[in-house]
PDB file of N, H, CA, C and O in Angstrom:
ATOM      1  N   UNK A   1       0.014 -18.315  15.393  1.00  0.00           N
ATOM      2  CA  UNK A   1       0.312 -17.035  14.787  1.00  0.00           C
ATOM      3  C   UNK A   1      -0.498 -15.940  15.467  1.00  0.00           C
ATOM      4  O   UNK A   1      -1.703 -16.181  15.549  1.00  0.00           O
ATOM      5  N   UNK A   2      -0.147 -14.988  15.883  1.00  0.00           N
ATOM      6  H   UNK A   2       0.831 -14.793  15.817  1.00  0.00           H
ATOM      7  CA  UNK A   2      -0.439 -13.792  16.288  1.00  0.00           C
ATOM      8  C   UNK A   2      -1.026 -12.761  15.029  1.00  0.00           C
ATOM      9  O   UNK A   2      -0.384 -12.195  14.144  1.00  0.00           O
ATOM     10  N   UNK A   3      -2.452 -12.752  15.301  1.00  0.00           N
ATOM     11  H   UNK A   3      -2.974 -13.212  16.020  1.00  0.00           H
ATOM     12  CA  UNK A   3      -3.004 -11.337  14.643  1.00  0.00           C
ATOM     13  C   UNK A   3      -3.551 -10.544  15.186  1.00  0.00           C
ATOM     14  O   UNK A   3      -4.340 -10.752  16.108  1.00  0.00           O
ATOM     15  N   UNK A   4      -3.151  -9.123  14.585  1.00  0.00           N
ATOM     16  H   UNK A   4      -2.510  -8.955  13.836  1.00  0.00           H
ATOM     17  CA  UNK A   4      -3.908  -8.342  15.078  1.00  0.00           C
ATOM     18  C   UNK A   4      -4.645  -7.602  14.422  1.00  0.00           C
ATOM     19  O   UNK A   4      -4.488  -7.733  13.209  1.00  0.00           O
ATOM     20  N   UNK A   5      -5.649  -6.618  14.832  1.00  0.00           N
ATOM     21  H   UNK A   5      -5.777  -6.511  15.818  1.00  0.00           H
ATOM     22  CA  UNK A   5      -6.488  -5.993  14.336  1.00  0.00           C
ATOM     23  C   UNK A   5      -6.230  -4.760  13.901  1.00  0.00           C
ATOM     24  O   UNK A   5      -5.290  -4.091  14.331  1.00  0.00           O
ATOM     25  N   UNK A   6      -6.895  -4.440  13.178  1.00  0.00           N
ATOM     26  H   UNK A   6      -7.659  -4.982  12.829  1.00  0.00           H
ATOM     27  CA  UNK A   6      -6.802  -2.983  12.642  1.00  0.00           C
ATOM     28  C   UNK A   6      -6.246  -1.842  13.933  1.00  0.00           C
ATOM     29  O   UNK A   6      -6.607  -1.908  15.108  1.00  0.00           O
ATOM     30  N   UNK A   7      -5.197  -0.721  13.299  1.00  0.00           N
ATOM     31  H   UNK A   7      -4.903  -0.667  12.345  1.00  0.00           H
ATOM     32  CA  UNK A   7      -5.087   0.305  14.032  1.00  0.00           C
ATOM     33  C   UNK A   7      -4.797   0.022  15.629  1.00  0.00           C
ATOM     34  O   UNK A   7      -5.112   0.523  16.709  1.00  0.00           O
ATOM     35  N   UNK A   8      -4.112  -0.933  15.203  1.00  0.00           N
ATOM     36  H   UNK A   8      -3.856  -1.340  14.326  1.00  0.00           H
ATOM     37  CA  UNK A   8      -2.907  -1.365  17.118  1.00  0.00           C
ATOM     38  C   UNK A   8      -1.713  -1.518  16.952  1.00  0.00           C
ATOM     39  O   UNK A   8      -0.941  -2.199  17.627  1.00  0.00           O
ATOM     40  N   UNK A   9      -1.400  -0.573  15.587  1.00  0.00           N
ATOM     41  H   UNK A   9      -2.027  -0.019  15.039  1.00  0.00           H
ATOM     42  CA  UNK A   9       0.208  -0.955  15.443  1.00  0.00           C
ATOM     43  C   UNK A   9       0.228   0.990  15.399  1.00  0.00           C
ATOM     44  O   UNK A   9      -0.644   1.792  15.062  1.00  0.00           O
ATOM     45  N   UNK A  10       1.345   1.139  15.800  1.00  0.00           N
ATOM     46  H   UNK A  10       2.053   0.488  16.074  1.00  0.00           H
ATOM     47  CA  UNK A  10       2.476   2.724  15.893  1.00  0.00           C
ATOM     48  C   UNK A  10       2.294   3.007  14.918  1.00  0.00           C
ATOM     49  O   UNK A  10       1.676   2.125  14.322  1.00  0.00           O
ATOM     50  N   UNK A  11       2.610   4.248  14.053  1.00  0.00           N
ATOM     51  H   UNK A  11       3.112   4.964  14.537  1.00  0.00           H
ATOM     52  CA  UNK A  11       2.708   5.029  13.056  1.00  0.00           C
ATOM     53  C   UNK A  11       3.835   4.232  13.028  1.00  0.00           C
ATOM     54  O   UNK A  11       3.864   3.322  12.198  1.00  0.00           O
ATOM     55  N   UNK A  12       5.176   4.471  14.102  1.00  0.00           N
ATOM     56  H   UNK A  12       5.153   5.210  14.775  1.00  0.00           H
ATOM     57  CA  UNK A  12       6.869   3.997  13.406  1.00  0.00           C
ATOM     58  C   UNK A  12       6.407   2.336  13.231  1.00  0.00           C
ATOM     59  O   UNK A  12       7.065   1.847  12.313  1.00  0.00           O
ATOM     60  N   UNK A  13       5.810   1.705  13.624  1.00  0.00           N
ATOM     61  H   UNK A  13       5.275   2.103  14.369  1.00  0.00           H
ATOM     62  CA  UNK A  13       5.545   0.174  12.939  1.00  0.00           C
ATOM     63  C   UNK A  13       4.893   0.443  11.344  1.00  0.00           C
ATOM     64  O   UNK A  13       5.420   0.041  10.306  1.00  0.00           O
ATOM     65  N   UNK A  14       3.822   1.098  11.427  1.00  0.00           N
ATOM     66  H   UNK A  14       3.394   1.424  12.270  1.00  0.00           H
ATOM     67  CA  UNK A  14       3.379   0.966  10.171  1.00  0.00           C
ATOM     68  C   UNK A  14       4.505   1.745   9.153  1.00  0.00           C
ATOM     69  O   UNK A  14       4.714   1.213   8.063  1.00  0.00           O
ATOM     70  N   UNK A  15       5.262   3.053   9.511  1.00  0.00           N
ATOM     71  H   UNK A  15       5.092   3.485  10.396  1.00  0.00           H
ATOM     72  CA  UNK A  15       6.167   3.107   8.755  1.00  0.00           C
ATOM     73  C   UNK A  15       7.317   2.391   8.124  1.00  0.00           C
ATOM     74  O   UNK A  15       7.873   2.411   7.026  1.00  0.00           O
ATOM     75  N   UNK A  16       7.555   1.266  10.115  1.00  0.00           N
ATOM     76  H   UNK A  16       7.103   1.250  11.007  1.00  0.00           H
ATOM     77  CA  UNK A  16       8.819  -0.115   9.309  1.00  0.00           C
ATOM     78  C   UNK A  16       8.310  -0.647   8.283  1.00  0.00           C
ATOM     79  O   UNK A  16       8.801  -0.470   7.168  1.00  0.00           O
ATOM     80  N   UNK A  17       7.160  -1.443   8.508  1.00  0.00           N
ATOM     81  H   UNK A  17       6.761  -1.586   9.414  1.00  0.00           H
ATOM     82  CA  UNK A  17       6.352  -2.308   7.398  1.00  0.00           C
ATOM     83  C   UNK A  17       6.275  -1.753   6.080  1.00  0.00           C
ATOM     84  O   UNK A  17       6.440  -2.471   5.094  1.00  0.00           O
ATOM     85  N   UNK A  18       6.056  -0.626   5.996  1.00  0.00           N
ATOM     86  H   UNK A  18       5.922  -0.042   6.796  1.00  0.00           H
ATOM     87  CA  UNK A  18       5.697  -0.166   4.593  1.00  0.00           C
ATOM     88  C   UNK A  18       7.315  -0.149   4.094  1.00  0.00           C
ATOM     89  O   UNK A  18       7.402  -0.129   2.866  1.00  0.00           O
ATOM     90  N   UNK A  19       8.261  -0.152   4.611  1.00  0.00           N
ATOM     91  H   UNK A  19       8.191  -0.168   5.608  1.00  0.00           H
ATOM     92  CA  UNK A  19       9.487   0.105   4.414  1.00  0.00           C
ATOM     93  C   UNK A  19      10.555  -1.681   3.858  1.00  0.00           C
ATOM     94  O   UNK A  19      11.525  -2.043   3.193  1.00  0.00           O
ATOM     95  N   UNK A  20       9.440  -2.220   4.745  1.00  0.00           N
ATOM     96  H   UNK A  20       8.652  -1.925   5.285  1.00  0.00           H
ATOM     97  CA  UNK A  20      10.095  -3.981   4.823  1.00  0.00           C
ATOM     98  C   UNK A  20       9.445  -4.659   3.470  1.00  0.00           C
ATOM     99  O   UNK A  20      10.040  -5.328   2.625  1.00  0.00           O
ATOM    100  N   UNK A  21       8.002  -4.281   3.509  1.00  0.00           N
ATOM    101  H   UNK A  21       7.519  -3.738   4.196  1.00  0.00           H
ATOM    102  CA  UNK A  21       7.581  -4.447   2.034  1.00  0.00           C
ATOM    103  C   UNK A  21       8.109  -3.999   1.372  1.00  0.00           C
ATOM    104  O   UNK A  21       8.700  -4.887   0.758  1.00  0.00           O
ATOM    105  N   UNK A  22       8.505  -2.539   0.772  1.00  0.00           N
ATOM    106  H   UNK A  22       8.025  -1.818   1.270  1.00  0.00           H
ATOM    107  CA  UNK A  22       8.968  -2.086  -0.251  1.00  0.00           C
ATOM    108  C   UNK A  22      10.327  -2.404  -0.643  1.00  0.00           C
ATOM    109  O   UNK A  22      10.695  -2.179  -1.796  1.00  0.00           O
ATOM    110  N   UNK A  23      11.485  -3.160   0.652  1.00  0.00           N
ATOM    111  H   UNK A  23      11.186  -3.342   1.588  1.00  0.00           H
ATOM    112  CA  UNK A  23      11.884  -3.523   0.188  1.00  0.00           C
ATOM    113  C   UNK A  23      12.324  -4.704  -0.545  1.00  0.00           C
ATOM    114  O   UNK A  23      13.295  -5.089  -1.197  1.00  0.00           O
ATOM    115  N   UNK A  24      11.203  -5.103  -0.159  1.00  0.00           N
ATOM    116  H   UNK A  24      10.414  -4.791   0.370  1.00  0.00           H
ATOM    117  CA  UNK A  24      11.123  -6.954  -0.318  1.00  0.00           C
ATOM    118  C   UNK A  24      10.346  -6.914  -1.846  1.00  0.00           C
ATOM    119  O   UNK A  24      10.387  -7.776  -2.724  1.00  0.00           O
ATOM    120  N   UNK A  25       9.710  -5.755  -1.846  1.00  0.00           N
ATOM    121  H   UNK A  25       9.677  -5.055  -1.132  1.00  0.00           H
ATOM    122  CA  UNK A  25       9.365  -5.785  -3.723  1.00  0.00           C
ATOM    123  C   UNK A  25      10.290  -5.372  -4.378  1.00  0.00           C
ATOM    124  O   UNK A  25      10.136  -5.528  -5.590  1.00  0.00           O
ATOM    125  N   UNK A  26      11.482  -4.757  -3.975  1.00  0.00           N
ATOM    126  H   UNK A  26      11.607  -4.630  -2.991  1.00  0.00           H
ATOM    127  CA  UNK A  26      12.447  -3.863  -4.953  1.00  0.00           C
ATOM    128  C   UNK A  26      13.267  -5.544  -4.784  1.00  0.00           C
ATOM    129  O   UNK A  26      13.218  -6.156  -5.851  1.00  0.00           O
ATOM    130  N   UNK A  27      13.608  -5.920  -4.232  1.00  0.00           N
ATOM    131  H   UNK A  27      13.647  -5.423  -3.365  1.00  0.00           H
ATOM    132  CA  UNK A  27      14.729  -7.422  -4.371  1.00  0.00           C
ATOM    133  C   UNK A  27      14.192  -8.217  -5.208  1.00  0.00           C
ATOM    134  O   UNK A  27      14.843  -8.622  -6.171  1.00  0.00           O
ATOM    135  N   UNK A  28      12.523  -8.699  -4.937  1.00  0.00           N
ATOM    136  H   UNK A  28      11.994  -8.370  -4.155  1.00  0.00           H
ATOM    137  CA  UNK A  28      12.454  -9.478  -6.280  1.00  0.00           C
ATOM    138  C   UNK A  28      12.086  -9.117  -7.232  1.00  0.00           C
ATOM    139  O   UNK A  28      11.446  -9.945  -7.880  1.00  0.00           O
ATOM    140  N   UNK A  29      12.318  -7.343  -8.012  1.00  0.00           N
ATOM    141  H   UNK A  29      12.838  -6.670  -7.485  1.00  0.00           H
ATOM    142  CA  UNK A  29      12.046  -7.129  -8.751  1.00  0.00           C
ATOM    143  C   UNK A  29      13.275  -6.924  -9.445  1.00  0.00           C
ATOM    144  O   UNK A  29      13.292  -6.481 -10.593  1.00  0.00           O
ATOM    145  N   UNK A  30      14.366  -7.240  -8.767  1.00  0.00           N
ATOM    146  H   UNK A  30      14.352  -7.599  -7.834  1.00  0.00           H
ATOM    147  CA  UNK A  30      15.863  -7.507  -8.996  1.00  0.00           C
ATOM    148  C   UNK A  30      15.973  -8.471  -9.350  1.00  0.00           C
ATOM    149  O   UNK A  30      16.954  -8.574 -10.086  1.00  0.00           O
ATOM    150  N   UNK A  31      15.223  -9.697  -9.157  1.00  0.00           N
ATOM    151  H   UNK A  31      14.426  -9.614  -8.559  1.00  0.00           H
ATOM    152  CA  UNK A  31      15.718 -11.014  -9.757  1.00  0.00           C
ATOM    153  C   UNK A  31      14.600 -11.164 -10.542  1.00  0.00           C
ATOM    154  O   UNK A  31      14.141 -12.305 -10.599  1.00  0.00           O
ATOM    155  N   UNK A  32      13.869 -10.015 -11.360  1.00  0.00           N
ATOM    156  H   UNK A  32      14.241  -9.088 -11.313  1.00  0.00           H
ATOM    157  CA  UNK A  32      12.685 -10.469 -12.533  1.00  0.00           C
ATOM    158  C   UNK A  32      11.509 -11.082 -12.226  1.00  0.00           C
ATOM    159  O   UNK A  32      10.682 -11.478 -13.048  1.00  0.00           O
ATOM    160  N   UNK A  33      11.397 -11.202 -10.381  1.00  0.00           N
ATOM    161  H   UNK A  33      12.069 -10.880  -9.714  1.00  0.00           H
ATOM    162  CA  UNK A  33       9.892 -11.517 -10.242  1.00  0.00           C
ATOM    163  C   UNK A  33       9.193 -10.134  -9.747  1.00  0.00           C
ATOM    164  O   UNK A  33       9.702  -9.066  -9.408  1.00  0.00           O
ATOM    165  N   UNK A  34       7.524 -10.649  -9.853  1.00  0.00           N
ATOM    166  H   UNK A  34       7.110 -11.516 -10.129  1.00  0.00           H
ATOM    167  CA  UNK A  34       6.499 -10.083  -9.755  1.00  0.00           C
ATOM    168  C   UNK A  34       5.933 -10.206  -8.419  1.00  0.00           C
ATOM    169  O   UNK A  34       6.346 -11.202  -7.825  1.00  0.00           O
ATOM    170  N   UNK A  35       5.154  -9.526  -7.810  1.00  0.00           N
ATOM    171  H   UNK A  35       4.818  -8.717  -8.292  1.00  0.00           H
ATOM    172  CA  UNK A  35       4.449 -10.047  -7.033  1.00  0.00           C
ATOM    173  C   UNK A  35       2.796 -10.334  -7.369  1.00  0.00           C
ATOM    174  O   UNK A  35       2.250  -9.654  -8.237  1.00  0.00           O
ATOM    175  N   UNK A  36       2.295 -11.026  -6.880  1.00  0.00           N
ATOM    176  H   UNK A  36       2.739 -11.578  -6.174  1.00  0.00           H
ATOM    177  CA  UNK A  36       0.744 -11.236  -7.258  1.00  0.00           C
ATOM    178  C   UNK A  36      -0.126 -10.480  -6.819  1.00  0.00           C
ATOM    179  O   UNK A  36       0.274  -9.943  -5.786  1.00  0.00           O
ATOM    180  N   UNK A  37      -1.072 -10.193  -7.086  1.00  0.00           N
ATOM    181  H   UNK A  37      -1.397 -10.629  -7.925  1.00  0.00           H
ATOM    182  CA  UNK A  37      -2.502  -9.338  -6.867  1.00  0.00           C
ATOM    183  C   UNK A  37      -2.869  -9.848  -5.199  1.00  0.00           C
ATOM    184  O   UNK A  37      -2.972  -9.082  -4.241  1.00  0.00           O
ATOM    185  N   UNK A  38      -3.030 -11.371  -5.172  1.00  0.00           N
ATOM    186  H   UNK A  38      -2.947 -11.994  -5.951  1.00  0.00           H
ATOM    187  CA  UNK A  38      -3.056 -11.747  -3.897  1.00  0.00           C
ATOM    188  C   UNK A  38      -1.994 -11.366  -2.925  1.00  0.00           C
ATOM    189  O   UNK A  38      -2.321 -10.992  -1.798  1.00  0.00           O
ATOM    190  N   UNK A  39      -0.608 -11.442  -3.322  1.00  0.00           N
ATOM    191  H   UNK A  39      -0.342 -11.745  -4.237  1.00  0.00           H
ATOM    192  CA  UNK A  39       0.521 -11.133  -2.463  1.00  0.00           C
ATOM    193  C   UNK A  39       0.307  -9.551  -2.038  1.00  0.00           C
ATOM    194  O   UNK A  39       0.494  -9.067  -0.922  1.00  0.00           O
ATOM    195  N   UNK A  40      -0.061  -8.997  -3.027  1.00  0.00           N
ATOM    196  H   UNK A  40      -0.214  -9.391  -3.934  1.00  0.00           H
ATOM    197  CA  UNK A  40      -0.162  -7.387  -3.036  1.00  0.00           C
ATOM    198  C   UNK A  40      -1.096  -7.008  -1.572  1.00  0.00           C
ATOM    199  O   UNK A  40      -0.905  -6.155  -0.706  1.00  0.00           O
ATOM    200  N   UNK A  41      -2.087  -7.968  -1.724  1.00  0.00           N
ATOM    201  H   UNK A  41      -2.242  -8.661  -2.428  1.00  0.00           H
ATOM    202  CA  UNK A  41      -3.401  -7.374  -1.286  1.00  0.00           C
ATOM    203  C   UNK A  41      -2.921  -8.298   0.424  1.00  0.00           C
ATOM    204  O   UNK A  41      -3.700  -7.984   1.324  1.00  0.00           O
ATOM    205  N   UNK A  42      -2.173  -8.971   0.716  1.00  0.00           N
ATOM    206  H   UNK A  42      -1.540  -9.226  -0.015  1.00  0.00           H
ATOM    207  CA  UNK A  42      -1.855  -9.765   1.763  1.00  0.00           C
ATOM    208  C   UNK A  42      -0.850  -8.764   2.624  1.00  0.00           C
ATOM    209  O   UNK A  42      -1.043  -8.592   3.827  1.00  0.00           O
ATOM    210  N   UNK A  43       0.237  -8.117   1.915  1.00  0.00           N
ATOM    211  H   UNK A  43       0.393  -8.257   0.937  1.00  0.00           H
ATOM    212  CA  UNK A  43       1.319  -6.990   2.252  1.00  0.00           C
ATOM    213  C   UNK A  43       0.856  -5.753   2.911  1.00  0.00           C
ATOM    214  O   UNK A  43       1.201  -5.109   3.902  1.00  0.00           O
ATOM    215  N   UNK A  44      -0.390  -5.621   1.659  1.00  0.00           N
ATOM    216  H   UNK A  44      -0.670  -6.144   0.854  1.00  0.00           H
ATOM    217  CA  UNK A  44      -0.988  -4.273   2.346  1.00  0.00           C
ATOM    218  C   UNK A  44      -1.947  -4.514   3.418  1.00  0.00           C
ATOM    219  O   UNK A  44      -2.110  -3.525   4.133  1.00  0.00           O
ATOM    220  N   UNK A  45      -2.516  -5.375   3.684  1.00  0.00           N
ATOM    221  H   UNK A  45      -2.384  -6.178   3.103  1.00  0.00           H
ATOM    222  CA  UNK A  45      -3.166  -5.884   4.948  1.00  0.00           C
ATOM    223  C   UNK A  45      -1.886  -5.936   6.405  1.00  0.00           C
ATOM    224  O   UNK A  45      -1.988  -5.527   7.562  1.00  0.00           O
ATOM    225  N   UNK A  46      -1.201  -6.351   5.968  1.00  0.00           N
ATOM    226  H   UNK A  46      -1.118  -6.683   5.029  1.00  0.00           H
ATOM    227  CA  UNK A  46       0.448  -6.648   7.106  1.00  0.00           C
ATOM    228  C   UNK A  46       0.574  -5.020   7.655  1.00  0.00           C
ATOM    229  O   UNK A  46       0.381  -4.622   8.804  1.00  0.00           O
ATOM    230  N   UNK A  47       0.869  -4.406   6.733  1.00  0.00           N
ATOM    231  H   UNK A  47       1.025  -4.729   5.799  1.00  0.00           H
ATOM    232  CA  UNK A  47       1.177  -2.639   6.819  1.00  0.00           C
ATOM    233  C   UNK A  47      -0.089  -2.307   7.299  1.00  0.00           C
ATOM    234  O   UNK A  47      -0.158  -1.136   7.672  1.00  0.00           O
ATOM    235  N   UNK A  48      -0.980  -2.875   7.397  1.00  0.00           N
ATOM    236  H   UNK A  48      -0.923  -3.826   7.094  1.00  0.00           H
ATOM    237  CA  UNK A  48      -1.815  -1.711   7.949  1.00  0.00           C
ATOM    238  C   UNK A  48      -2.058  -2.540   8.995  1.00  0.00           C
ATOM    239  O   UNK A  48      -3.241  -2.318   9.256  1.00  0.00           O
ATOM    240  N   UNK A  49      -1.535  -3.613   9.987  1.00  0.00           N
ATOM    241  H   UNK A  49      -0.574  -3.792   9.775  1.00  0.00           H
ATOM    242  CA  UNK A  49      -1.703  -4.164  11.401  1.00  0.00           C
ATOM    243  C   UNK A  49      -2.646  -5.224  11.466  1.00  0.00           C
ATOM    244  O   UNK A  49      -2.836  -5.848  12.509  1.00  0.00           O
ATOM    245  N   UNK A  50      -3.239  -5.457  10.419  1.00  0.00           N
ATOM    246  H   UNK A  50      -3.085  -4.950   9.571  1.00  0.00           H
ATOM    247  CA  UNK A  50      -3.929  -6.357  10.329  1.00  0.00           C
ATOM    248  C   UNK A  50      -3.915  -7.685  10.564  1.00  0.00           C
ATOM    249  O   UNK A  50      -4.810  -8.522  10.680  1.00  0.00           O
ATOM    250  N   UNK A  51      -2.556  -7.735  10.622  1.00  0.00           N
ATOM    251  H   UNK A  51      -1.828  -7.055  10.528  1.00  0.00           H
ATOM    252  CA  UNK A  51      -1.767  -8.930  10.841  1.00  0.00           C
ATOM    253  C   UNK A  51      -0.314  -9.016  10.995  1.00  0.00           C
ATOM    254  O   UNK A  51       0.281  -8.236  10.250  1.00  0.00           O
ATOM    255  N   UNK A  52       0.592  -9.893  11.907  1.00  0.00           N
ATOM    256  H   UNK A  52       0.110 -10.527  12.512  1.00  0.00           H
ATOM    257  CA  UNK A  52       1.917  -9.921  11.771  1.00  0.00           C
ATOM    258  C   UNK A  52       2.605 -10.742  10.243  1.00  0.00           C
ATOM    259  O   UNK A  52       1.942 -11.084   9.264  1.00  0.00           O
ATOM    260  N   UNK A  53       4.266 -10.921  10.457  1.00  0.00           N
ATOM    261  H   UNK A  53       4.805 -10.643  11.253  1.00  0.00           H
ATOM    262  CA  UNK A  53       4.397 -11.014   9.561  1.00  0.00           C
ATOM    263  C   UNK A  53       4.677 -12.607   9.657  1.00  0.00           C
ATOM    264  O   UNK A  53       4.510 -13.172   8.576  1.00  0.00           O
ATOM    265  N   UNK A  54       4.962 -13.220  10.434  1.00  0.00           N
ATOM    266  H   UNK A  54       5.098 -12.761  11.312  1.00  0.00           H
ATOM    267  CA  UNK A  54       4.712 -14.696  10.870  1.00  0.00           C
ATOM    268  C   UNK A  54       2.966 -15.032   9.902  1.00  0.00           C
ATOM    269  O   UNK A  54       2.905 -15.866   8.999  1.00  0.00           O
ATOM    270  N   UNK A  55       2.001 -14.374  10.260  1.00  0.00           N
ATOM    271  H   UNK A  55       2.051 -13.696  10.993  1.00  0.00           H
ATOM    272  CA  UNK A  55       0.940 -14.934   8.928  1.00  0.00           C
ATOM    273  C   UNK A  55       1.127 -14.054   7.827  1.00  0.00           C
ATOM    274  O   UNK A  55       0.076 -14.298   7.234  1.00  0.00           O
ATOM    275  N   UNK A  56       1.714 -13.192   7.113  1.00  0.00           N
ATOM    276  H   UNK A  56       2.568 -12.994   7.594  1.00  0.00           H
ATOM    277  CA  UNK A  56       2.146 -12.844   6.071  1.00  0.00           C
ATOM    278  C   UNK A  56       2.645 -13.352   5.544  1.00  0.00           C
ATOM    279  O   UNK A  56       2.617 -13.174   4.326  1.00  0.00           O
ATOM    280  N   UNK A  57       3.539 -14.454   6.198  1.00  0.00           N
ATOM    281  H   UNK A  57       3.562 -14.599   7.187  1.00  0.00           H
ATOM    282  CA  UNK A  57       4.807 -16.191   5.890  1.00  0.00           C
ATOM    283  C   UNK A  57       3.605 -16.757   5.297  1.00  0.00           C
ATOM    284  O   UNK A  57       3.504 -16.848   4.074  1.00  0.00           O
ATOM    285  N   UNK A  58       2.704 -17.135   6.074  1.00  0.00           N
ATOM    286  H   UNK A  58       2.785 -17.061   7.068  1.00  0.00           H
ATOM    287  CA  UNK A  58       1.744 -18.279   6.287  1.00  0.00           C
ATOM    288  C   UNK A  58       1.062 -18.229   5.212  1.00  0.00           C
ATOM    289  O   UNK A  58       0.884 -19.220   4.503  1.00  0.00           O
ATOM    290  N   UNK A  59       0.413 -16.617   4.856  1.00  0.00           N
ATOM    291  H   UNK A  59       0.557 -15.812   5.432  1.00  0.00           H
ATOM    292  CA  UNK A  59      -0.551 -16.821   3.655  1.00  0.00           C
ATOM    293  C   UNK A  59       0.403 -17.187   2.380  1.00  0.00           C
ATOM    294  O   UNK A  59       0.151 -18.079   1.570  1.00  0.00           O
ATOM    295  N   UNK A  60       1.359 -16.473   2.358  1.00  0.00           N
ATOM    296  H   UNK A  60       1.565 -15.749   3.016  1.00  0.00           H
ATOM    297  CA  UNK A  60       1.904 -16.691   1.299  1.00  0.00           C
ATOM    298  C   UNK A  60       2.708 -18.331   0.854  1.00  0.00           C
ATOM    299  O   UNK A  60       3.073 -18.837  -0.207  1.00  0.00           O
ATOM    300  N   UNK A  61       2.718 -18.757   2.303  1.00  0.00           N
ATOM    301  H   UNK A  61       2.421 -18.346   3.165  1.00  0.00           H
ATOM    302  CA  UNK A  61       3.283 -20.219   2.248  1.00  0.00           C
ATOM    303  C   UNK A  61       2.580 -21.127   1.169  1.00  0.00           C
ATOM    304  O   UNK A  61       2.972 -21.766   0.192  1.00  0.00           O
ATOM    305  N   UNK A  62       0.731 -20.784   2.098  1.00  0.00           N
ATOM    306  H   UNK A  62       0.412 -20.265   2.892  1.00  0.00           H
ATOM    307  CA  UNK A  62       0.067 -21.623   1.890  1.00  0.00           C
ATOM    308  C   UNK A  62      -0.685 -21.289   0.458  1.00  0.00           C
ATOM    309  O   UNK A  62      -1.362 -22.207  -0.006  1.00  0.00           O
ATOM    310  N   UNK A  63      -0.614 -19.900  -0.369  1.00  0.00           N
ATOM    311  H   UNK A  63      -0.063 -19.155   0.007  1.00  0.00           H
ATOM    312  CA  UNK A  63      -0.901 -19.925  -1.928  1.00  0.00           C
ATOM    313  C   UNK A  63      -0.313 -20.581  -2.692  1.00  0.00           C
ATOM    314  O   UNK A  63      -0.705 -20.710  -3.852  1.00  0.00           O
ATOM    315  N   UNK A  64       1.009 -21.283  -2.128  1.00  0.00           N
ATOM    316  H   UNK A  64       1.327 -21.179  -1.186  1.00  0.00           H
ATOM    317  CA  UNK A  64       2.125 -21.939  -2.986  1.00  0.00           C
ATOM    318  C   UNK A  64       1.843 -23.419  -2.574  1.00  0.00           C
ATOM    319  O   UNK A  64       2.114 -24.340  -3.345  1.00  0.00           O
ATOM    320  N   UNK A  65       1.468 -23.562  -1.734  1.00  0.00           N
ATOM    321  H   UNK A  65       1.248 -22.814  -1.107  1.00  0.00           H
ATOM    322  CA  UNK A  65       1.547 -25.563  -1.113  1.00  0.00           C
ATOM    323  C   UNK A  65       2.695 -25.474  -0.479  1.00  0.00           C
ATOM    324  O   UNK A  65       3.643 -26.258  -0.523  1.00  0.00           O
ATOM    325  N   UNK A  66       2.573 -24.426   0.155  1.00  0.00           N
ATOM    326  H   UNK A  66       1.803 -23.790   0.191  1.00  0.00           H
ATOM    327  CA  UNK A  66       4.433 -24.665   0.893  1.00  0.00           C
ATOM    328  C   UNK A  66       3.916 -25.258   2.319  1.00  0.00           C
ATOM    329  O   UNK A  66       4.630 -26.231   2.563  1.00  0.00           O
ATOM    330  N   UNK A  67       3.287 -25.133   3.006  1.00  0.00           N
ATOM    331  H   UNK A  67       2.707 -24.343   2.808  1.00  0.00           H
ATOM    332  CA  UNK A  67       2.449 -24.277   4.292  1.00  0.00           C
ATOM    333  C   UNK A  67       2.506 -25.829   5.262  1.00  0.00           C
ATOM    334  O   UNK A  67       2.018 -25.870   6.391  1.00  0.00           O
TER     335      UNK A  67
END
């Protein structure tokens, strides 16, 4: 998995991301789920370059035992 560090992603990347999250919270807030405090705090790390979304998969895989 590819990470990266703070402030090496574009304004138009950090704008997709904030855009890919939001819509990925509006869908499962369409089917009556939540997201978690951890998921929250994993998303907003993604949006701000901190990381791709291949480990955004990963963390979230691996809070579940999916991973």
């Amino acid at each position: 998995m590819s990470v990266k560090t703070a402030g090496t992603i574009s304004a138009a990347e950090r704008e997709l991301r904030e855009r890919v999250v939001a819509d990925a919270a509006h869908s499962s807030a369409m089917e009556g789920l939540t997201a978690s405090p951890e998921y929250r705090a994993d998303a907003a790390a993604f949006v701000a370059g901190e990381y791709d979304a291949d480990e955004l998969v990963a963390r979230t895989r691996a809070r579940y035992g999916l991973a």
